[in-house]
Amino acid sequence: CQRLHPSGSGIAVSGFGSPPLFEFSETENGLLVRYVSARGLSALAEGLIMGCGDLYSEEIEIELVDGSLPTDAQFIFKFLGV
């Protein structure tokens, strides 16, 4: 049985499916991030990245490029302090 790291409370991962896929590429408009997951949590992925910006005191602007499917979304992130 596959398990998470011990700090993950020992929850079996077999029922969770495969982990999400993130693809990153730099564009002239910012960092293009593609999120692909069968769970359809693209809003959560966006929030996690915004939270990382808050944690490190980075001002981030997000533009949804393609969000027609919650299982496959693309965002452009711009770091405004750079």
PDB file of N, CA, C and O in Angstrom:
ATOM      1  N   CYS A   1       0.840  -1.182   0.000  1.00  0.00           N
ATOM      2  CA  CYS A   1       0.000   0.000   0.000  1.00  0.00           C
ATOM      3  C   CYS A   1       0.891   1.254   0.000  1.00  0.00           C
ATOM      4  O   CYS A   1       1.797   1.363   0.815  1.00  0.00           O
ATOM      5  N   GLN A   2       0.635   2.174  -0.906  1.00  0.00           N
ATOM      6  CA  GLN A   2       1.390   3.417  -0.931  1.00  0.00           C
ATOM      7  C   GLN A   2       0.831   4.351   0.131  1.00  0.00           C
ATOM      8  O   GLN A   2      -0.362   4.431   0.343  1.00  0.00           O
ATOM      9  N   ARG A   3       1.723   5.077   0.792  1.00  0.00           N
ATOM     10  CA  ARG A   3       1.292   6.015   1.829  1.00  0.00           C
ATOM     11  C   ARG A   3       2.004   7.340   1.635  1.00  0.00           C
ATOM     12  O   ARG A   3       3.080   7.415   1.057  1.00  0.00           O
ATOM     13  N   LEU A   4       1.380   8.379   2.165  1.00  0.00           N
ATOM     14  CA  LEU A   4       1.993   9.698   2.168  1.00  0.00           C
ATOM     15  C   LEU A   4       3.122   9.732   3.190  1.00  0.00           C
ATOM     16  O   LEU A   4       3.262   8.832   4.011  1.00  0.00           O
ATOM     17  N   HIS A   5       3.881  10.798   3.173  1.00  0.00           N
ATOM     18  CA  HIS A   5       4.896  11.032   4.184  1.00  0.00           C
ATOM     19  C   HIS A   5       4.238  10.917   5.551  1.00  0.00           C
ATOM     20  O   HIS A   5       3.061  11.238   5.710  1.00  0.00           O
ATOM     21  N   PRO A   6       4.965  10.447   6.589  1.00  0.00           N
ATOM     22  CA  PRO A   6       4.362  10.287   7.922  1.00  0.00           C
ATOM     23  C   PRO A   6       3.617  11.529   8.424  1.00  0.00           C
ATOM     24  O   PRO A   6       2.636  11.415   9.145  1.00  0.00           O
ATOM     25  N   SER A   7       4.050  12.715   8.030  1.00  0.00           N
ATOM     26  CA  SER A   7       3.345  13.909   8.482  1.00  0.00           C
ATOM     27  C   SER A   7       1.984  14.046   7.801  1.00  0.00           C
ATOM     28  O   SER A   7       1.177  14.883   8.188  1.00  0.00           O
ATOM     29  N   GLY A   8       1.707  13.230   6.801  1.00  0.00           N
ATOM     30  CA  GLY A   8       0.415  13.240   6.116  1.00  0.00           C
ATOM     31  C   GLY A   8      -0.613  12.370   6.801  1.00  0.00           C
ATOM     32  O   GLY A   8      -1.577  11.957   6.190  1.00  0.00           O
ATOM     33  N   SER A   9      -0.417  12.062   8.061  1.00  0.00           N
ATOM     34  CA  SER A   9      -1.340  11.287   8.892  1.00  0.00           C
ATOM     35  C   SER A   9      -1.509   9.846   8.427  1.00  0.00           C
ATOM     36  O   SER A   9      -2.458   9.193   8.818  1.00  0.00           O
ATOM     37  N   GLY A  10      -0.630   9.362   7.567  1.00  0.00           N
ATOM     38  CA  GLY A  10      -0.697   7.971   7.138  1.00  0.00           C
ATOM     39  C   GLY A  10      -1.900   7.652   6.267  1.00  0.00           C
ATOM     40  O   GLY A  10      -2.355   6.530   6.221  1.00  0.00           O
ATOM     41  N   ILE A  11      -2.431   8.616   5.574  1.00  0.00           N
ATOM     42  CA  ILE A  11      -3.585   8.384   4.708  1.00  0.00           C
ATOM     43  C   ILE A  11      -3.123   7.621   3.467  1.00  0.00           C
ATOM     44  O   ILE A  11      -2.169   8.015   2.822  1.00  0.00           O
ATOM     45  N   ALA A  12      -3.804   6.562   3.134  1.00  0.00           N
ATOM     46  CA  ALA A  12      -3.466   5.805   1.929  1.00  0.00           C
ATOM     47  C   ALA A  12      -3.759   6.652   0.702  1.00  0.00           C
ATOM     48  O   ALA A  12      -4.802   7.292   0.614  1.00  0.00           O
ATOM     49  N   VAL A  13      -2.843   6.675  -0.256  1.00  0.00           N
ATOM     50  CA  VAL A  13      -3.021   7.497  -1.459  1.00  0.00           C
ATOM     51  C   VAL A  13      -3.689   6.737  -2.596  1.00  0.00           C
ATOM     52  O   VAL A  13      -3.988   7.330  -3.617  1.00  0.00           O
ATOM     53  N   SER A  14      -3.957   5.462  -2.419  1.00  0.00           N
ATOM     54  CA  SER A  14      -4.503   4.674  -3.513  1.00  0.00           C
ATOM     55  C   SER A  14      -5.850   5.195  -3.999  1.00  0.00           C
ATOM     56  O   SER A  14      -6.162   5.090  -5.175  1.00  0.00           O
ATOM     57  N   GLY A  15      -6.656   5.796  -3.163  1.00  0.00           N
ATOM     58  CA  GLY A  15      -7.960   6.299  -3.562  1.00  0.00           C
ATOM     59  C   GLY A  15      -7.927   7.704  -4.128  1.00  0.00           C
ATOM     60  O   GLY A  15      -8.946   8.220  -4.548  1.00  0.00           O
ATOM     61  N   PHE A  16      -6.776   8.334  -4.140  1.00  0.00           N
ATOM     62  CA  PHE A  16      -6.681   9.715  -4.591  1.00  0.00           C
ATOM     63  C   PHE A  16      -6.328   9.856  -6.062  1.00  0.00           C
ATOM     64  O   PHE A  16      -6.345  10.953  -6.597  1.00  0.00           O
ATOM     65  N   GLY A  17      -5.956   8.795  -6.736  1.00  0.00           N
ATOM     66  CA  GLY A  17      -5.581   8.891  -8.142  1.00  0.00           C
ATOM     67  C   GLY A  17      -4.195   9.476  -8.296  1.00  0.00           C
ATOM     68  O   GLY A  17      -3.418   9.563  -7.360  1.00  0.00           O
ATOM     69  N   SER A  18      -3.894   9.914  -9.490  1.00  0.00           N
ATOM     70  CA  SER A  18      -2.559  10.448  -9.751  1.00  0.00           C
ATOM     71  C   SER A  18      -2.485  11.913  -9.320  1.00  0.00           C
ATOM     72  O   SER A  18      -3.485  12.623  -9.306  1.00  0.00           O
ATOM     73  N   PRO A  19      -1.284  12.371  -8.988  1.00  0.00           N
ATOM     74  CA  PRO A  19      -1.132  13.772  -8.569  1.00  0.00           C
ATOM     75  C   PRO A  19      -1.327  14.714  -9.753  1.00  0.00           C
ATOM     76  O   PRO A  19      -1.222  14.308 -10.910  1.00  0.00           O
ATOM     77  N   PRO A  20      -1.612  15.987  -9.474  1.00  0.00           N
ATOM     78  CA  PRO A  20      -1.788  16.947 -10.566  1.00  0.00           C
ATOM     79  C   PRO A  20      -0.483  17.186 -11.313  1.00  0.00           C
ATOM     80  O   PRO A  20       0.601  16.984 -10.788  1.00  0.00           O
ATOM     81  N   LEU A  21      -0.617  17.628 -12.541  1.00  0.00           N
ATOM     82  CA  LEU A  21       0.528  17.960 -13.379  1.00  0.00           C
ATOM     83  C   LEU A  21       0.576  19.472 -13.531  1.00  0.00           C
ATOM     84  O   LEU A  21      -0.448  20.111 -13.794  1.00  0.00           O
ATOM     85  N   PHE A  22       1.741  20.058 -13.321  1.00  0.00           N
ATOM     86  CA  PHE A  22       1.968  21.475 -13.565  1.00  0.00           C
ATOM     87  C   PHE A  22       3.018  21.599 -14.649  1.00  0.00           C
ATOM     88  O   PHE A  22       4.055  20.943 -14.592  1.00  0.00           O
ATOM     89  N   GLU A  23       2.746  22.423 -15.636  1.00  0.00           N
ATOM     90  CA  GLU A  23       3.721  22.738 -16.690  1.00  0.00           C
ATOM     91  C   GLU A  23       3.973  24.238 -16.630  1.00  0.00           C
ATOM     92  O   GLU A  23       3.029  25.019 -16.468  1.00  0.00           O
ATOM     93  N   PHE A  24       5.229  24.627 -16.767  1.00  0.00           N
ATOM     94  CA  PHE A  24       5.615  26.030 -16.683  1.00  0.00           C
ATOM     95  C   PHE A  24       6.404  26.425 -17.925  1.00  0.00           C
ATOM     96  O   PHE A  24       7.238  25.662 -18.393  1.00  0.00           O
ATOM     97  N   SER A  25       6.120  27.614 -18.429  1.00  0.00           N
ATOM     98  CA  SER A  25       6.938  28.161 -19.509  1.00  0.00           C
ATOM     99  C   SER A  25       6.909  29.684 -19.403  1.00  0.00           C
ATOM    100  O   SER A  25       5.895  30.274 -19.023  1.00  0.00           O
ATOM    101  N   GLU A  26       8.048  30.285 -19.712  1.00  0.00           N
ATOM    102  CA  GLU A  26       8.144  31.737 -19.670  1.00  0.00           C
ATOM    103  C   GLU A  26       7.660  32.311 -20.993  1.00  0.00           C
ATOM    104  O   GLU A  26       7.987  31.795 -22.058  1.00  0.00           O
ATOM    105  N   THR A  27       6.862  33.371 -20.905  1.00  0.00           N
ATOM    106  CA  THR A  27       6.382  34.068 -22.090  1.00  0.00           C
ATOM    107  C   THR A  27       6.712  35.552 -21.925  1.00  0.00           C
ATOM    108  O   THR A  27       7.122  35.982 -20.838  1.00  0.00           O
ATOM    109  N   GLU A  28       6.496  36.324 -22.950  1.00  0.00           N
ATOM    110  CA  GLU A  28       6.752  37.759 -22.844  1.00  0.00           C
ATOM    111  C   GLU A  28       5.742  38.437 -21.924  1.00  0.00           C
ATOM    112  O   GLU A  28       5.985  39.522 -21.425  1.00  0.00           O
ATOM    113  N   ASN A  29       4.614  37.767 -21.661  1.00  0.00           N
ATOM    114  CA  ASN A  29       3.575  38.323 -20.783  1.00  0.00           C
ATOM    115  C   ASN A  29       3.702  37.890 -19.333  1.00  0.00           C
ATOM    116  O   ASN A  29       2.975  38.385 -18.485  1.00  0.00           O
ATOM    117  N   GLY A  30       4.564  36.937 -19.052  1.00  0.00           N
ATOM    118  CA  GLY A  30       4.716  36.421 -17.696  1.00  0.00           C
ATOM    119  C   GLY A  30       4.961  34.922 -17.724  1.00  0.00           C
ATOM    120  O   GLY A  30       5.319  34.349 -18.750  1.00  0.00           O
ATOM    121  N   LEU A  31       4.744  34.289 -16.597  1.00  0.00           N
ATOM    122  CA  LEU A  31       4.953  32.849 -16.458  1.00  0.00           C
ATOM    123  C   LEU A  31       3.642  32.139 -16.779  1.00  0.00           C
ATOM    124  O   LEU A  31       2.624  32.354 -16.107  1.00  0.00           O
ATOM    125  N   LEU A  32       3.652  31.295 -17.808  1.00  0.00           N
ATOM    126  CA  LEU A  32       2.472  30.514 -18.178  1.00  0.00           C
ATOM    127  C   LEU A  32       2.493  29.228 -17.369  1.00  0.00           C
ATOM    128  O   LEU A  32       3.469  28.479 -17.394  1.00  0.00           O
ATOM    129  N   VAL A  33       1.418  28.995 -16.628  1.00  0.00           N
ATOM    130  CA  VAL A  33       1.296  27.795 -15.809  1.00  0.00           C
ATOM    131  C   VAL A  33       0.083  27.020 -16.293  1.00  0.00           C
ATOM    132  O   VAL A  33      -1.019  27.571 -16.395  1.00  0.00           O
ATOM    133  N   ARG A  34       0.300  25.761 -16.605  1.00  0.00           N
ATOM    134  CA  ARG A  34      -0.798  24.873 -16.988  1.00  0.00           C
ATOM    135  C   ARG A  34      -0.999  23.878 -15.863  1.00  0.00           C
ATOM    136  O   ARG A  34      -0.051  23.265 -15.379  1.00  0.00           O
ATOM    137  N   TYR A  35      -2.246  23.727 -15.444  1.00  0.00           N
ATOM    138  CA  TYR A  35      -2.630  22.794 -14.380  1.00  0.00           C
ATOM    139  C   TYR A  35      -3.523  21.722 -14.998  1.00  0.00           C
ATOM    140  O   TYR A  35      -4.533  22.035 -15.627  1.00  0.00           O
ATOM    141  N   VAL A  36      -3.148  20.460 -14.813  1.00  0.00           N
ATOM    142  CA  VAL A  36      -3.940  19.339 -15.329  1.00  0.00           C
ATOM    143  C   VAL A  36      -4.170  18.352 -14.193  1.00  0.00           C
ATOM    144  O   VAL A  36      -3.213  17.879 -13.572  1.00  0.00           O
ATOM    145  N   SER A  37      -5.445  18.072 -13.899  1.00  0.00           N
ATOM    146  CA  SER A  37      -5.767  17.126 -12.844  1.00  0.00           C
ATOM    147  C   SER A  37      -7.188  16.610 -13.035  1.00  0.00           C
ATOM    148  O   SER A  37      -8.099  17.380 -13.361  1.00  0.00           O
ATOM    149  N   ALA A  38      -7.371  15.350 -12.807  1.00  0.00           N
ATOM    150  CA  ALA A  38      -8.703  14.752 -12.900  1.00  0.00           C
ATOM    151  C   ALA A  38      -9.628  15.276 -11.811  1.00  0.00           C
ATOM    152  O   ALA A  38     -10.848  15.198 -11.939  1.00  0.00           O
ATOM    153  N   ARG A  39      -9.072  15.839 -10.747  1.00  0.00           N
ATOM    154  CA  ARG A  39      -9.885  16.337  -9.639  1.00  0.00           C
ATOM    155  C   ARG A  39     -10.586  17.662  -9.950  1.00  0.00           C
ATOM    156  O   ARG A  39     -11.533  18.034  -9.278  1.00  0.00           O
ATOM    157  N   GLY A  40     -10.090  18.410 -10.917  1.00  0.00           N
ATOM    158  CA  GLY A  40     -10.741  19.663 -11.292  1.00  0.00           C
ATOM    159  C   GLY A  40     -10.625  20.758 -10.247  1.00  0.00           C
ATOM    160  O   GLY A  40     -11.587  21.464  -9.980  1.00  0.00           O
ATOM    161  N   LEU A  41      -9.449  20.910  -9.670  1.00  0.00           N
ATOM    162  CA  LEU A  41      -9.247  21.904  -8.610  1.00  0.00           C
ATOM    163  C   LEU A  41      -8.385  23.068  -9.086  1.00  0.00           C
ATOM    164  O   LEU A  41      -7.502  23.535  -8.382  1.00  0.00           O
ATOM    165  N   SER A  42      -8.664  23.573 -10.275  1.00  0.00           N
ATOM    166  CA  SER A  42      -7.835  24.658 -10.812  1.00  0.00           C
ATOM    167  C   SER A  42      -7.905  25.906  -9.940  1.00  0.00           C
ATOM    168  O   SER A  42      -6.916  26.622  -9.788  1.00  0.00           O
ATOM    169  N   ALA A  43      -9.052  26.182  -9.328  1.00  0.00           N
ATOM    170  CA  ALA A  43      -9.160  27.346  -8.436  1.00  0.00           C
ATOM    171  C   ALA A  43      -8.266  27.171  -7.207  1.00  0.00           C
ATOM    172  O   ALA A  43      -7.668  28.135  -6.720  1.00  0.00           O
ATOM    173  N   LEU A  44      -8.143  25.945  -6.725  1.00  0.00           N
ATOM    174  CA  LEU A  44      -7.260  25.677  -5.596  1.00  0.00           C
ATOM    175  C   LEU A  44      -5.803  25.892  -5.986  1.00  0.00           C
ATOM    176  O   LEU A  44      -5.029  26.502  -5.240  1.00  0.00           O
ATOM    177  N   ALA A  45      -5.421  25.432  -7.171  1.00  0.00           N
ATOM    178  CA  ALA A  45      -4.047  25.632  -7.642  1.00  0.00           C
ATOM    179  C   ALA A  45      -3.733  27.119  -7.744  1.00  0.00           C
ATOM    180  O   ALA A  45      -2.657  27.574  -7.329  1.00  0.00           O
ATOM    181  N   GLU A  46      -4.667  27.896  -8.269  1.00  0.00           N
ATOM    182  CA  GLU A  46      -4.479  29.346  -8.370  1.00  0.00           C
ATOM    183  C   GLU A  46      -4.312  29.954  -6.982  1.00  0.00           C
ATOM    184  O   GLU A  46      -3.425  30.779  -6.747  1.00  0.00           O
ATOM    185  N   GLY A  47      -5.142  29.554  -6.041  1.00  0.00           N
ATOM    186  CA  GLY A  47      -5.055  30.064  -4.673  1.00  0.00           C
ATOM    187  C   GLY A  47      -3.757  29.698  -3.983  1.00  0.00           C
ATOM    188  O   GLY A  47      -3.200  30.500  -3.223  1.00  0.00           O
ATOM    189  N   LEU A  48      -3.256  28.487  -4.236  1.00  0.00           N
ATOM    190  CA  LEU A  48      -1.982  28.077  -3.632  1.00  0.00           C
ATOM    191  C   LEU A  48      -0.833  28.952  -4.128  1.00  0.00           C
ATOM    192  O   LEU A  48       0.037  29.350  -3.352  1.00  0.00           O
ATOM    193  N   ILE A  49      -0.834  29.272  -5.402  1.00  0.00           N
ATOM    194  CA  ILE A  49       0.226  30.114  -5.946  1.00  0.00           C
ATOM    195  C   ILE A  49       0.107  31.531  -5.396  1.00  0.00           C
ATOM    196  O   ILE A  49       1.109  32.155  -5.032  1.00  0.00           O
ATOM    197  N   MET A  50      -1.108  32.040  -5.272  1.00  0.00           N
ATOM    198  CA  MET A  50      -1.301  33.367  -4.673  1.00  0.00           C
ATOM    199  C   MET A  50      -0.845  33.366  -3.216  1.00  0.00           C
ATOM    200  O   MET A  50      -0.225  34.315  -2.740  1.00  0.00           O
ATOM    201  N   GLY A  51      -1.135  32.284  -2.501  1.00  0.00           N
ATOM    202  CA  GLY A  51      -0.709  32.165  -1.113  1.00  0.00           C
ATOM    203  C   GLY A  51       0.805  32.144  -0.979  1.00  0.00           C
ATOM    204  O   GLY A  51       1.358  32.720  -0.036  1.00  0.00           O
ATOM    205  N   CYS A  52       1.481  31.505  -1.914  1.00  0.00           N
ATOM    206  CA  CYS A  52       2.958  31.506  -1.906  1.00  0.00           C
ATOM    207  C   CYS A  52       3.476  32.928  -2.108  1.00  0.00           C
ATOM    208  O   CYS A  52       4.445  33.335  -1.469  1.00  0.00           O
ATOM    209  N   GLY A  53       2.804  33.689  -2.977  1.00  0.00           N
ATOM    210  CA  GLY A  53       3.186  35.083  -3.168  1.00  0.00           C
ATOM    211  C   GLY A  53       3.035  35.877  -1.885  1.00  0.00           C
ATOM    212  O   GLY A  53       3.917  36.665  -1.507  1.00  0.00           O
ATOM    213  N   ASP A  54       1.931  35.668  -1.187  1.00  0.00           N
ATOM    214  CA  ASP A  54       1.720  36.343   0.100  1.00  0.00           C
ATOM    215  C   ASP A  54       2.785  35.946   1.113  1.00  0.00           C
ATOM    216  O   ASP A  54       3.322  36.793   1.834  1.00  0.00           O
ATOM    217  N   LEU A  55       3.089  34.656   1.173  1.00  0.00           N
ATOM    218  CA  LEU A  55       4.072  34.161   2.134  1.00  0.00           C
ATOM    219  C   LEU A  55       5.438  34.811   1.935  1.00  0.00           C
ATOM    220  O   LEU A  55       6.127  35.141   2.893  1.00  0.00           O
ATOM    221  N   TYR A  56       5.811  35.020   0.679  1.00  0.00           N
ATOM    222  CA  TYR A  56       7.126  35.592   0.371  1.00  0.00           C
ATOM    223  C   TYR A  56       7.053  37.078   0.011  1.00  0.00           C
ATOM    224  O   TYR A  56       7.985  37.625  -0.559  1.00  0.00           O
ATOM    225  N   SER A  57       5.928  37.713   0.361  1.00  0.00           N
ATOM    226  CA  SER A  57       5.728  39.154   0.144  1.00  0.00           C
ATOM    227  C   SER A  57       5.956  39.557  -1.310  1.00  0.00           C
ATOM    228  O   SER A  57       6.579  40.572  -1.600  1.00  0.00           O
ATOM    229  N   GLU A  58       5.452  38.729  -2.223  1.00  0.00           N
ATOM    230  CA  GLU A  58       5.526  39.008  -3.658  1.00  0.00           C
ATOM    231  C   GLU A  58       4.142  39.400  -4.150  1.00  0.00           C
ATOM    232  O   GLU A  58       3.154  38.721  -3.848  1.00  0.00           O
ATOM    233  N   GLU A  59       4.054  40.487  -4.883  1.00  0.00           N
ATOM    234  CA  GLU A  59       2.783  40.878  -5.465  1.00  0.00           C
ATOM    235  C   GLU A  59       2.637  40.172  -6.814  1.00  0.00           C
ATOM    236  O   GLU A  59       3.481  40.322  -7.700  1.00  0.00           O
ATOM    237  N   ILE A  60       1.572  39.393  -6.944  1.00  0.00           N
ATOM    238  CA  ILE A  60       1.358  38.573  -8.139  1.00  0.00           C
ATOM    239  C   ILE A  60       0.030  38.950  -8.774  1.00  0.00           C
ATOM    240  O   ILE A  60      -0.972  39.106  -8.084  1.00  0.00           O
ATOM    241  N   GLU A  61       0.042  39.060 -10.078  1.00  0.00           N
ATOM    242  CA  GLU A  61      -1.191  39.266 -10.846  1.00  0.00           C
ATOM    243  C   GLU A  61      -1.441  37.996 -11.640  1.00  0.00           C
ATOM    244  O   GLU A  61      -0.528  37.426 -12.229  1.00  0.00           O
ATOM    245  N   ILE A  62      -2.704  37.562 -11.665  1.00  0.00           N
ATOM    246  CA  ILE A  62      -3.065  36.333 -12.376  1.00  0.00           C
ATOM    247  C   ILE A  62      -4.078  36.649 -13.464  1.00  0.00           C
ATOM    248  O   ILE A  62      -5.051  37.358 -13.233  1.00  0.00           O
ATOM    249  N   GLU A  63      -3.831  36.083 -14.632  1.00  0.00           N
ATOM    250  CA  GLU A  63      -4.788  36.191 -15.741  1.00  0.00           C
ATOM    251  C   GLU A  63      -5.127  34.772 -16.183  1.00  0.00           C
ATOM    252  O   GLU A  63      -4.231  33.984 -16.504  1.00  0.00           O
ATOM    253  N   LEU A  64      -6.388  34.438 -16.165  1.00  0.00           N
ATOM    254  CA  LEU A  64      -6.826  33.127 -16.634  1.00  0.00           C
ATOM    255  C   LEU A  64      -6.809  33.139 -18.156  1.00  0.00           C
ATOM    256  O   LEU A  64      -7.504  33.932 -18.784  1.00  0.00           O
ATOM    257  N   VAL A  65      -5.979  32.289 -18.748  1.00  0.00           N
ATOM    258  CA  VAL A  65      -5.856  32.220 -20.205  1.00  0.00           C
ATOM    259  C   VAL A  65      -6.895  31.270 -20.768  1.00  0.00           C
ATOM    260  O   VAL A  65      -7.587  31.582 -21.732  1.00  0.00           O
ATOM    261  N   ASP A  66      -6.997  30.098 -20.170  1.00  0.00           N
ATOM    262  CA  ASP A  66      -7.978  29.103 -20.610  1.00  0.00           C
ATOM    263  C   ASP A  66      -8.452  28.337 -19.392  1.00  0.00           C
ATOM    264  O   ASP A  66      -7.697  27.563 -18.822  1.00  0.00           O
ATOM    265  N   GLY A  67      -9.684  28.579 -19.005  1.00  0.00           N
ATOM    266  CA  GLY A  67     -10.255  27.879 -17.864  1.00  0.00           C
ATOM    267  C   GLY A  67     -11.548  27.194 -18.220  1.00  0.00           C
ATOM    268  O   GLY A  67     -12.418  27.019 -17.378  1.00  0.00           O
ATOM    269  N   SER A  68     -11.697  26.836 -19.486  1.00  0.00           N
ATOM    270  CA  SER A  68     -12.946  26.229 -19.939  1.00  0.00           C
ATOM    271  C   SER A  68     -13.184  24.859 -19.285  1.00  0.00           C
ATOM    272  O   SER A  68     -14.322  24.440 -19.149  1.00  0.00           O
ATOM    273  N   LEU A  69     -12.105  24.201 -18.871  1.00  0.00           N
ATOM    274  CA  LEU A  69     -12.216  22.931 -18.162  1.00  0.00           C
ATOM    275  C   LEU A  69     -11.525  23.055 -16.806  1.00  0.00           C
ATOM    276  O   LEU A  69     -10.360  23.445 -16.753  1.00  0.00           O
ATOM    277  N   PRO A  70     -12.197  22.733 -15.709  1.00  0.00           N
ATOM    278  CA  PRO A  70     -11.526  22.809 -14.397  1.00  0.00           C
ATOM    279  C   PRO A  70     -10.421  21.773 -14.246  1.00  0.00           C
ATOM    280  O   PRO A  70      -9.593  21.872 -13.354  1.00  0.00           O
ATOM    281  N   THR A  71     -10.393  20.784 -15.149  1.00  0.00           N
ATOM    282  CA  THR A  71      -9.356  19.753 -15.093  1.00  0.00           C
ATOM    283  C   THR A  71      -8.111  20.116 -15.896  1.00  0.00           C
ATOM    284  O   THR A  71      -7.103  19.437 -15.818  1.00  0.00           O
ATOM    285  N   ASP A  72      -8.191  21.186 -16.695  1.00  0.00           N
ATOM    286  CA  ASP A  72      -7.058  21.597 -17.530  1.00  0.00           C
ATOM    287  C   ASP A  72      -7.150  23.115 -17.716  1.00  0.00           C
ATOM    288  O   ASP A  72      -7.883  23.596 -18.569  1.00  0.00           O
ATOM    289  N   ALA A  73      -6.437  23.864 -16.896  1.00  0.00           N
ATOM    290  CA  ALA A  73      -6.516  25.323 -16.929  1.00  0.00           C
ATOM    291  C   ALA A  73      -5.134  25.920 -17.141  1.00  0.00           C
ATOM    292  O   ALA A  73      -4.121  25.327 -16.762  1.00  0.00           O
ATOM    293  N   GLN A  74      -5.104  27.104 -17.755  1.00  0.00           N
ATOM    294  CA  GLN A  74      -3.850  27.809 -17.978  1.00  0.00           C
ATOM    295  C   GLN A  74      -3.962  29.227 -17.426  1.00  0.00           C
ATOM    296  O   GLN A  74      -4.984  29.893 -17.633  1.00  0.00           O
ATOM    297  N   PHE A  75      -2.912  29.653 -16.737  1.00  0.00           N
ATOM    298  CA  PHE A  75      -2.849  30.972 -16.130  1.00  0.00           C
ATOM    299  C   PHE A  75      -1.560  31.655 -16.544  1.00  0.00           C
ATOM    300  O   PHE A  75      -0.546  30.998 -16.746  1.00  0.00           O
ATOM    301  N   ILE A  76      -1.597  32.979 -16.624  1.00  0.00           N
ATOM    302  CA  ILE A  76      -0.377  33.772 -16.759  1.00  0.00           C
ATOM    303  C   ILE A  76      -0.153  34.468 -15.416  1.00  0.00           C
ATOM    304  O   ILE A  76      -1.060  35.150 -14.915  1.00  0.00           O
ATOM    305  N   PHE A  77       1.010  34.277 -14.827  1.00  0.00           N
ATOM    306  CA  PHE A  77       1.362  34.920 -13.563  1.00  0.00           C
ATOM    307  C   PHE A  77       2.398  35.987 -13.847  1.00  0.00           C
ATOM    308  O   PHE A  77       3.372  35.740 -14.550  1.00  0.00           O
ATOM    309  N   LYS A  78       2.163  37.158 -13.282  1.00  0.00           N
ATOM    310  CA  LYS A  78       3.139  38.254 -13.404  1.00  0.00           C
ATOM    311  C   LYS A  78       3.565  38.651 -11.999  1.00  0.00           C
ATOM    312  O   LYS A  78       2.736  38.852 -11.122  1.00  0.00           O
ATOM    313  N   PHE A  79       4.859  38.709 -11.802  1.00  0.00           N
ATOM    314  CA  PHE A  79       5.426  39.181 -10.543  1.00  0.00           C
ATOM    315  C   PHE A  79       5.598  40.686 -10.669  1.00  0.00           C
ATOM    316  O   PHE A  79       6.456  41.153 -11.413  1.00  0.00           O
ATOM    317  N   LEU A  80       4.769  41.443  -9.975  1.00  0.00           N
ATOM    318  CA  LEU A  80       4.719  42.882 -10.172  1.00  0.00           C
ATOM    319  C   LEU A  80       5.867  43.625  -9.506  1.00  0.00           C
ATOM    320  O   LEU A  80       6.163  44.755  -9.864  1.00  0.00           O
ATOM    321  N   GLY A  81       6.520  43.009  -8.555  1.00  0.00           N
ATOM    322  CA  GLY A  81       7.631  43.673  -7.879  1.00  0.00           C
ATOM    323  C   GLY A  81       8.959  43.540  -8.613  1.00  0.00           C
ATOM    324  O   GLY A  81       9.971  44.061  -8.182  1.00  0.00           O
ATOM    325  N   VAL A  82       8.971  42.836  -9.734  1.00  0.00           N
ATOM    326  CA  VAL A  82      10.221  42.589 -10.463  1.00  0.00           C
ATOM    327  C   VAL A  82      10.387  43.599 -11.572  1.00  0.00           C
ATOM    328  O   VAL A  82       9.513  43.983 -12.260  1.00  0.00           O
TER     329      VAL A  82
END
